[in-house]
PDB file of C-alpha atoms in Angstrom:
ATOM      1  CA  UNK A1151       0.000   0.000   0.000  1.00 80.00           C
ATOM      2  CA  UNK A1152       2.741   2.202   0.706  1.00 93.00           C
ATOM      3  CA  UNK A1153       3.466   2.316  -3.507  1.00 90.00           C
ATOM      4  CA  UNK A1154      -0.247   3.670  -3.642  1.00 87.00           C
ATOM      5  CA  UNK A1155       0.458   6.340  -1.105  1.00 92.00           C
ATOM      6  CA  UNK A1156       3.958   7.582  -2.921  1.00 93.00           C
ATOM      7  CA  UNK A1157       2.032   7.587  -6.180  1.00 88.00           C
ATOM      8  CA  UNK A1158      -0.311   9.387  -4.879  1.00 90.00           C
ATOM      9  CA  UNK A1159       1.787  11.961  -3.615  1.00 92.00           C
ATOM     10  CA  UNK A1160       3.780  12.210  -6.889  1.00 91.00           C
ATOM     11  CA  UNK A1161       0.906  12.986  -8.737  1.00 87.00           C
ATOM     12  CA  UNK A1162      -0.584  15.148  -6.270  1.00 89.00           C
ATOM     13  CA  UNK A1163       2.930  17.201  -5.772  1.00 91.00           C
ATOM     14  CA  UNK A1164       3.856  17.518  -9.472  1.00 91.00           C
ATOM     15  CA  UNK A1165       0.246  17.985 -10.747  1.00 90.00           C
ATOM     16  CA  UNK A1166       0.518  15.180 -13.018  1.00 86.00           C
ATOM     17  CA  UNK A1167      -3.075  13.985 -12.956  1.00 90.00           C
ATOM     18  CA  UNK A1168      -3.335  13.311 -16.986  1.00 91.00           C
ATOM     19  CA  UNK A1169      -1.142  10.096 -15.843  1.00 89.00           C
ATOM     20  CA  UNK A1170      -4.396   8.639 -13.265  1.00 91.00           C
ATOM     21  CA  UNK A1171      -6.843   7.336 -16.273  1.00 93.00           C
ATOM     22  CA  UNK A1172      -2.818   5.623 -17.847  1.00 92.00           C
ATOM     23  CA  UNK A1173      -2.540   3.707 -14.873  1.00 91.00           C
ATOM     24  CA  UNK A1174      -6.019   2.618 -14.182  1.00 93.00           C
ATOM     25  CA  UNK A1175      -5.950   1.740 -17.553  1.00 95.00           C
ATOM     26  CA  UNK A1176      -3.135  -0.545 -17.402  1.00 93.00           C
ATOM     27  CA  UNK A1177      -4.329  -1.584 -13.422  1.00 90.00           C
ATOM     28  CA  UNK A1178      -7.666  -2.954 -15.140  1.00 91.00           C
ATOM     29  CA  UNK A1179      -6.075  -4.440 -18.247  1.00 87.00           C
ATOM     30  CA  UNK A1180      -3.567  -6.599 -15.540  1.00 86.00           C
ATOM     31  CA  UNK A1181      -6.428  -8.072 -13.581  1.00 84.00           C
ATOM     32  CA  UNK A1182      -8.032  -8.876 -16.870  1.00 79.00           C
ATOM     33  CA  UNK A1183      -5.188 -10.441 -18.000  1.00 78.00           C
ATOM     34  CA  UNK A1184      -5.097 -12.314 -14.577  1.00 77.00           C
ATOM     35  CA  UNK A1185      -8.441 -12.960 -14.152  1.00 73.00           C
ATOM     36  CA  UNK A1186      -8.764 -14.796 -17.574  1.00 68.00           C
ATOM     37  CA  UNK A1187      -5.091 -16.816 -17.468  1.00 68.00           C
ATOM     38  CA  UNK A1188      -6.486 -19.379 -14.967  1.00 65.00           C
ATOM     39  CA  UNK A1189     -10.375 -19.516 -15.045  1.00 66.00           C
ATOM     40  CA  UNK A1190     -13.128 -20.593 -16.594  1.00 70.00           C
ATOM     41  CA  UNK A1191     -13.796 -16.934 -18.285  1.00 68.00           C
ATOM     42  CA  UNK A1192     -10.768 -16.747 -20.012  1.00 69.00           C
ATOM     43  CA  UNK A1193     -12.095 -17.881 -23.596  1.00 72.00           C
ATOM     44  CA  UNK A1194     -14.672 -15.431 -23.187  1.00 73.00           C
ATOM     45  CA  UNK A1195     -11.344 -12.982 -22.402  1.00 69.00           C
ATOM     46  CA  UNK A1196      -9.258 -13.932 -25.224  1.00 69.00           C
ATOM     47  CA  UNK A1197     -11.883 -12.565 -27.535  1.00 72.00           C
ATOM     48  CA  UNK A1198     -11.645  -9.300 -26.943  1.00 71.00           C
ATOM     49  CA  UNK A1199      -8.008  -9.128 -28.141  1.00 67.00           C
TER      50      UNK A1199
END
């Protein structure tokens, strides 16, 4: 949690908030990815790319 909190900071210090949709972006495209590498929803997952 502490990465959160010095992210958090850095954008909030250097007013760098275009960068917060980039990494929720790529934070929702990694639990896709990890979501559909072991279960039962991953064919369903592999269609979309």
């Amino acid at each position: 949690m502490e990465i959160l909190a010095d992210l958090w900071n850095f954008l909030k210090e250097r007013k760098k908030w275009w960068l917060l949709p980039v990494i929720i972006l790529l934070l929702l495209l990694g639990f896709l990815l990890v979501l559909g590498g072991g279960s039962a929803l991953a064919p369903f997952i592999y269609t979309i790319f």
